[in-house]
Amino acid sequence: MDKIETIRAFVAVAQEGSFTAAGRRLGHSTKLVSKYVRHLEGQLKTQLFNRTTRSVSLTDVGTAYLERSRPILEQIDDLDSLVSERQSALAGPIRLTAPTGFGSTKLTEALVPFLNRHPEVELDMFLTDNRVAVVEEGLDLAIRISTLRDSTLIARKLSDMPLVMCASPGYLEQHGRPQHPKALQTHVCLVDNNQQDLNTWRFYTNGQEETVRLSGAVRANAPRALAALAIGGLGITRAPLYAVQEAFQEGKLERVLPDFATENFGVYALYPPNRHLTRRVRALIDHLACEFSSRWTI
């Protein structure tokens, strides 16, 4: 039995936490994946997984083996990629993660022409509003919308992403239009749970930072959820422009405090520093940078 295939099956089970899910990922039956792992355990004369009827988890030896085997597989895949890159067509898998709202709308809109031009590229998207460990999950690329934090990943900025203060016309007519950031303390504020300080918004005037402590906050971990709450007249929110752009165009939301600058986010592509960046991934990053360069206007 091929040693590389047994290691590949082991890594897939470890990452997916399931023999069935690993089989789907590899295009194998659950029975074959289980056979590969049992063969590997037999060769090593040790148990790599704790198995119950409901779950699969790594043993201590399995965890150590995963840490050492994953880079080996990545190097083998990189060698295969170097050969395939000599071909004229882009081909092969790209595994990426992105925020749910952005990934299911703006990102997919940008991906359609790329995938149409390169039908042999196999895209696997993992959309979530929680941060994903790119290296540990075996991903090629993460698309994130945020300020750039310290990271072991390499980041390329694809575009700016303005943060916009906004509320529905009905809410502003009923509760008044704040003229200064301090006035937000008397309003219901709809806050993104992903921001670092949940109780504070920052504004900038004449180069000076001004912080506002929020009261009566309603929270959600997805910008599009906050936009929907704001459209419903529940309060004032601060959201990346992509999440509220259409609502502005349709008159469902209005700018709040337009003369006061707030923090700006960026759209970033992040990828592991120790992995060969394949031609197909480089081409996708270049494509997204072009697609997003002039999208964000009210």
CSV table of C-alpha atoms in Angstrom, one decimal:
chain,number,residue,atom,x,y,z
A,1,MET,CA,0.0,0.0,0.0
A,2,ASP,CA,1.4,3.4,-1.0
A,3,LYS,CA,2.9,5.1,2.1
A,4,ILE,CA,2.1,8.6,0.9
A,5,GLU,CA,-1.6,7.8,0.4
A,6,THR,CA,-1.8,6.3,3.9
A,7,ILE,CA,-0.3,9.5,5.3
A,8,ARG,CA,-2.6,11.6,3.2
A,9,ALA,CA,-5.6,9.7,4.5
A,10,PHE,CA,-4.4,10.0,8.1
A,11,VAL,CA,-4.0,13.8,7.8
A,12,ALA,CA,-7.4,14.2,6.2
A,13,VAL,CA,-9.1,12.3,9.0
A,14,ALA,CA,-7.2,14.4,11.6
A,15,GLN,CA,-8.2,17.6,10.0
A,16,GLU,CA,-11.8,16.7,9.3
A,17,GLY,CA,-12.4,14.8,12.6
A,18,SER,CA,-14.2,12.1,10.7
A,19,PHE,CA,-13.5,9.1,8.4
A,20,THR,CA,-16.6,9.9,6.3
A,21,ALA,CA,-15.7,13.6,5.8
A,22,ALA,CA,-12.1,12.7,5.0
A,23,GLY,CA,-13.3,10.2,2.4
A,24,ARG,CA,-15.5,12.9,0.8
A,25,ARG,CA,-12.5,15.3,0.7
A,26,LEU,CA,-10.2,12.7,-0.8
A,27,GLY,CA,-12.8,11.2,-3.2
A,28,HIS,CA,-12.5,7.8,-1.4
A,29,SER,CA,-15.0,5.6,0.4
A,30,THR,CA,-15.0,5.6,4.2
A,31,LYS,CA,-14.0,2.0,4.1
A,32,LEU,CA,-10.9,2.7,2.0
A,33,VAL,CA,-9.8,5.7,4.3
A,34,SER,CA,-10.2,3.5,7.3
A,35,LYS,CA,-8.1,0.7,5.6
A,36,TYR,CA,-5.4,3.3,4.9
A,37,VAL,CA,-5.3,4.5,8.5
A,38,ARG,CA,-5.3,0.9,9.9
A,39,HIS,CA,-2.4,0.0,7.6
A,40,LEU,CA,-0.4,3.0,8.7
A,41,GLU,CA,-1.1,2.2,12.4
A,42,GLY,CA,0.0,-1.3,11.7
A,43,GLN,CA,3.3,-0.2,10.1
A,44,LEU,CA,4.0,2.2,13.0
A,45,LYS,CA,2.8,-0.3,15.6
A,46,THR,CA,0.9,2.3,17.4
A,47,GLN,CA,-2.6,3.8,17.7
A,48,LEU,CA,-3.0,7.2,16.0
A,49,PHE,CA,-6.7,7.8,16.8
A,50,ASN,CA,-9.0,7.3,19.7
A,51,ARG,CA,-12.2,6.0,18.1
A,52,THR,CA,-15.8,5.9,19.5
A,53,THR,CA,-19.1,5.5,17.8
A,54,ARG,CA,-19.5,9.3,17.9
A,55,SER,CA,-16.1,10.8,17.5
A,56,VAL,CA,-12.5,10.5,16.3
A,57,SER,CA,-9.7,12.2,18.1
A,58,LEU,CA,-5.9,12.0,17.9
A,59,THR,CA,-3.8,10.2,20.5
A,60,ASP,CA,-0.7,12.0,21.8
A,61,VAL,CA,1.4,10.0,19.3
A,62,GLY,CA,-1.1,10.8,16.6
A,63,THR,CA,-0.7,14.6,17.3
A,64,ALA,CA,3.0,14.3,17.1
A,65,TYR,CA,2.8,12.3,13.9
A,66,LEU,CA,0.4,14.9,12.4
A,67,GLU,CA,2.8,17.8,13.1
A,68,ARG,CA,5.6,16.0,11.3
A,69,SER,CA,3.7,14.4,8.4
A,70,ARG,CA,1.7,17.5,7.3
A,71,PRO,CA,4.8,19.5,6.1
A,72,ILE,CA,6.0,16.4,4.2
A,73,LEU,CA,2.7,16.2,2.3
A,74,GLU,CA,2.9,20.0,1.6
A,75,GLN,CA,6.4,19.5,0.1
A,76,ILE,CA,5.1,16.7,-2.1
A,77,ASP,CA,2.2,18.7,-3.2
A,78,ASP,CA,4.5,21.6,-3.9
A,79,LEU,CA,6.6,19.4,-6.1
A,80,ASP,CA,3.6,18.3,-8.1
A,81,SER,CA,2.5,22.0,-8.4
A,82,LEU,CA,5.9,22.9,-9.8
A,83,VAL,CA,5.5,20.4,-12.5
A,84,SER,CA,1.9,21.3,-13.3
A,85,GLU,CA,2.8,25.0,-13.5
A,86,ARG,CA,4.7,24.2,-16.6
A,87,GLN,CA,1.4,23.6,-18.3
A,88,SER,CA,-0.4,26.5,-19.9
A,89,ALA,CA,-3.7,26.0,-18.1
A,90,LEU,CA,-4.3,26.6,-14.4
A,91,ALA,CA,-5.3,23.4,-12.7
A,92,GLY,CA,-5.6,21.9,-9.3
A,93,PRO,CA,-7.2,22.6,-5.9
A,94,ILE,CA,-7.5,25.9,-4.1
A,95,ARG,CA,-8.8,25.7,-0.5
A,96,LEU,CA,-9.8,29.1,0.9
A,97,THR,CA,-11.7,30.5,3.8
A,98,ALA,CA,-13.6,33.8,4.0
A,99,PRO,CA,-16.3,35.6,6.1
A,100,THR,CA,-19.8,34.2,5.4
A,101,GLY,CA,-21.5,37.4,4.2
A,102,PHE,CA,-18.6,38.6,2.1
A,103,GLY,CA,-17.8,35.2,0.8
A,104,SER,CA,-21.3,34.4,-0.3
A,105,THR,CA,-21.8,37.7,-2.1
A,106,LYS,CA,-18.9,39.9,-3.2
A,107,LEU,CA,-16.3,37.2,-3.2
A,108,THR,CA,-18.4,34.7,-5.2
A,109,GLU,CA,-19.2,37.5,-7.7
A,110,ALA,CA,-15.5,38.0,-8.2
A,111,LEU,CA,-14.7,34.3,-8.3
A,112,VAL,CA,-17.2,33.5,-11.1
A,113,PRO,CA,-15.1,35.0,-14.0
A,114,PHE,CA,-11.9,33.4,-12.7
A,115,LEU,CA,-13.5,30.0,-12.5
A,116,ASN,CA,-15.1,30.4,-15.9
A,117,ARG,CA,-11.7,31.2,-17.4
A,118,HIS,CA,-9.9,28.3,-15.5
A,119,PRO,CA,-12.4,25.4,-15.4
A,120,GLU,CA,-9.7,23.0,-14.3
A,121,VAL,CA,-9.2,24.8,-11.0
A,122,GLU,CA,-11.0,23.0,-8.1
A,123,LEU,CA,-12.2,25.5,-5.6
A,124,ASP,CA,-13.1,24.5,-2.0
A,125,MET,CA,-14.6,27.4,0.0
A,126,PHE,CA,-15.0,27.3,3.8
A,127,LEU,CA,-17.2,30.3,4.8
A,128,THR,CA,-17.3,31.2,8.5
A,129,ASP,CA,-17.4,34.3,10.7
A,130,ASN,CA,-14.9,32.7,13.1
A,131,ARG,CA,-11.2,32.9,12.5
A,132,VAL,CA,-9.8,29.7,11.0
A,133,ALA,CA,-6.2,28.4,11.6
A,134,VAL,CA,-5.0,28.5,8.0
A,135,VAL,CA,-2.0,26.3,8.4
A,136,GLU,CA,-3.6,23.8,10.8
A,137,GLU,CA,-6.6,23.3,8.5
A,138,GLY,CA,-4.5,22.9,5.4
A,139,LEU,CA,-5.9,25.9,3.6
A,140,ASP,CA,-4.1,27.7,0.8
A,141,LEU,CA,-5.7,31.2,1.3
A,142,ALA,CA,-7.7,33.2,3.8
A,143,ILE,CA,-9.7,36.3,2.8
A,144,ARG,CA,-10.1,38.6,5.8
A,145,ILE,CA,-11.7,42.0,6.3
A,146,SER,CA,-10.1,43.8,9.2
A,147,THR,CA,-7.2,45.9,10.3
A,148,LEU,CA,-4.0,43.9,9.8
A,149,ARG,CA,-3.0,42.3,13.1
A,150,ASP,CA,0.3,40.6,13.9
A,151,SER,CA,0.3,37.2,12.2
A,152,THR,CA,2.7,34.5,11.1
A,153,LEU,CA,0.8,34.5,7.7
A,154,ILE,CA,1.9,36.6,4.7
A,155,ALA,CA,-0.6,39.2,3.9
A,156,ARG,CA,-1.4,41.0,0.6
A,157,LYS,CA,-3.8,43.9,0.7
A,158,LEU,CA,-6.4,43.6,-2.0
A,159,SER,CA,-8.2,46.8,-1.4
A,160,ASP,CA,-9.4,49.3,1.2
A,161,MET,CA,-12.7,48.6,2.9
A,162,PRO,CA,-14.3,51.7,4.5
A,163,LEU,CA,-16.2,51.4,7.7
A,164,VAL,CA,-19.5,53.3,7.6
A,165,MET,CA,-21.6,54.7,10.4
A,166,CYS,CA,-25.3,54.3,9.4
A,167,ALA,CA,-28.9,53.9,10.5
A,168,SER,CA,-32.3,53.8,8.9
A,169,PRO,CA,-34.1,57.0,8.0
A,170,GLY,CA,-37.0,55.9,10.3
A,171,TYR,CA,-34.6,55.5,13.3
A,172,LEU,CA,-33.0,58.9,12.7
A,173,GLU,CA,-36.3,60.6,12.4
A,174,GLN,CA,-37.5,59.1,15.7
A,175,HIS,CA,-34.3,59.4,17.7
A,176,GLY,CA,-32.5,62.3,16.1
A,177,ARG,CA,-29.3,62.6,14.0
A,178,PRO,CA,-26.2,62.7,16.2
A,179,GLN,CA,-23.9,65.6,15.3
A,180,HIS,CA,-20.9,64.5,17.3
A,181,PRO,CA,-19.5,61.0,18.3
A,182,LYS,CA,-20.3,61.7,22.0
A,183,ALA,CA,-24.0,61.8,21.1
A,184,LEU,CA,-23.8,58.1,20.3
A,185,GLN,CA,-23.9,57.4,24.1
A,186,THR,CA,-27.6,58.2,24.0
A,187,HIS,CA,-28.4,55.9,21.1
A,188,VAL,CA,-28.7,52.1,20.7
A,189,CYS,CA,-25.5,50.9,19.0
A,190,LEU,CA,-25.3,47.7,17.0
A,191,VAL,CA,-21.8,46.3,17.5
A,192,ASP,CA,-19.8,43.7,15.6
A,193,ASN,CA,-18.7,41.0,18.1
A,194,ASN,CA,-15.5,40.5,16.1
A,195,GLN,CA,-14.1,43.9,17.0
A,196,GLN,CA,-11.3,43.9,19.6
A,197,ASP,CA,-13.0,46.3,22.1
A,198,LEU,CA,-16.7,45.6,22.1
A,199,ASN,CA,-17.6,48.7,24.1
A,200,THR,CA,-15.7,51.3,22.2
A,201,TRP,CA,-15.8,53.0,18.8
A,202,ARG,CA,-12.9,55.3,17.7
A,203,PHE,CA,-13.1,58.5,15.6
A,204,TYR,CA,-10.5,60.7,14.2
A,205,THR,CA,-10.7,64.5,13.8
A,206,ASN,CA,-7.7,66.8,12.9
A,207,GLY,CA,-5.3,63.9,13.6
A,208,GLN,CA,-6.7,63.3,17.1
A,209,GLU,CA,-8.3,60.1,18.3
A,210,GLU,CA,-11.6,60.3,20.1
A,211,THR,CA,-13.1,57.2,21.8
A,212,VAL,CA,-16.8,56.7,22.5
A,213,ARG,CA,-18.0,54.3,25.1
A,214,LEU,CA,-21.1,52.6,23.8
A,215,SER,CA,-24.3,52.0,25.8
A,216,GLY,CA,-27.4,50.0,25.0
A,217,ALA,CA,-25.4,47.9,22.5
A,218,VAL,CA,-26.9,45.1,20.5
A,219,ARG,CA,-24.2,42.6,19.2
A,220,ALA,CA,-23.8,40.1,16.3
A,221,ASN,CA,-20.8,38.4,14.8
A,222,ALA,CA,-21.7,39.1,11.2
A,223,PRO,CA,-21.8,42.6,9.5
A,224,ARG,CA,-24.8,41.7,7.3
A,225,ALA,CA,-26.8,40.8,10.4
A,226,LEU,CA,-26.0,44.2,11.9
A,227,ALA,CA,-27.0,45.8,8.6
A,228,ALA,CA,-30.3,44.0,8.7
A,229,LEU,CA,-30.9,45.2,12.3
A,230,ALA,CA,-30.1,48.7,11.3
A,231,ILE,CA,-32.4,48.6,8.3
A,232,GLY,CA,-35.1,47.4,10.7
A,233,GLY,CA,-34.7,50.6,12.7
A,234,LEU,CA,-33.1,49.1,15.8
A,235,GLY,CA,-30.1,51.4,16.1
A,236,ILE,CA,-26.9,52.8,14.6
A,237,THR,CA,-24.3,50.5,13.4
A,238,ARG,CA,-20.7,50.7,12.0
A,239,ALA,CA,-20.2,48.2,9.2
A,240,PRO,CA,-17.8,47.5,6.3
A,241,LEU,CA,-19.1,49.2,3.2
A,242,TYR,CA,-19.7,45.9,1.3
A,243,ALA,CA,-22.4,44.9,3.9
A,244,VAL,CA,-24.4,48.1,3.6
A,245,GLN,CA,-23.7,49.3,0.0
A,246,GLU,CA,-26.9,48.1,-1.5
A,247,ALA,CA,-29.0,49.5,1.4
A,248,PHE,CA,-27.5,52.9,0.8
A,249,GLN,CA,-28.4,52.7,-2.9
A,250,GLU,CA,-31.9,51.7,-2.1
A,251,GLY,CA,-32.4,54.4,0.5
A,252,LYS,CA,-32.8,52.0,3.4
A,253,LEU,CA,-29.8,53.4,5.3
A,254,GLU,CA,-28.3,56.8,5.7
A,255,ARG,CA,-24.8,58.0,6.7
A,256,VAL,CA,-24.3,59.0,10.3
A,257,LEU,CA,-21.5,61.4,11.4
A,258,PRO,CA,-20.1,61.6,7.8
A,259,ASP,CA,-17.7,64.4,8.8
A,260,PHE,CA,-16.0,62.2,11.4
A,261,ALA,CA,-13.5,59.6,10.1
A,262,THR,CA,-13.6,56.2,11.7
A,263,GLU,CA,-11.2,53.2,11.4
A,264,ASN,CA,-10.8,51.8,7.9
A,265,PHE,CA,-10.5,48.1,7.3
A,266,GLY,CA,-8.8,46.4,4.4
A,267,VAL,CA,-9.5,43.3,2.4
A,268,TYR,CA,-6.5,41.0,2.8
A,269,ALA,CA,-5.4,37.7,1.2
A,270,LEU,CA,-3.3,35.7,3.8
A,271,TYR,CA,-1.3,32.6,3.1
A,272,PRO,CA,1.3,30.5,5.0
A,273,PRO,CA,4.9,31.7,4.7
A,274,ASN,CA,6.5,28.3,4.4
A,275,ARG,CA,4.4,27.0,1.5
A,276,HIS,CA,5.1,27.3,-2.1
A,277,LEU,CA,2.5,29.7,-3.6
A,278,THR,CA,1.3,27.9,-6.6
A,279,ARG,CA,0.6,29.6,-9.9
A,280,ARG,CA,-3.1,29.1,-9.6
A,281,VAL,CA,-3.2,30.7,-6.1
A,282,ARG,CA,-1.0,33.6,-7.2
A,283,ALA,CA,-3.3,34.1,-10.2
A,284,LEU,CA,-6.4,34.1,-8.0
A,285,ILE,CA,-4.9,36.7,-5.6
A,286,ASP,CA,-4.0,38.9,-8.6
A,287,HIS,CA,-7.5,38.5,-10.0
A,288,LEU,CA,-9.2,39.4,-6.7
A,289,ALA,CA,-6.9,42.5,-6.3
A,290,CYS,CA,-8.1,43.7,-9.7
A,291,GLU,CA,-11.8,42.9,-9.0
A,292,PHE,CA,-11.9,44.7,-5.7
A,293,SER,CA,-9.8,47.7,-6.6
A,294,SER,CA,-12.7,50.0,-7.4
A,295,ARG,CA,-15.8,48.4,-5.9
A,296,TRP,CA,-16.3,50.2,-2.7
A,297,THR,CA,-18.3,53.4,-3.2
A,298,ILE,CA,-21.5,54.6,-1.7
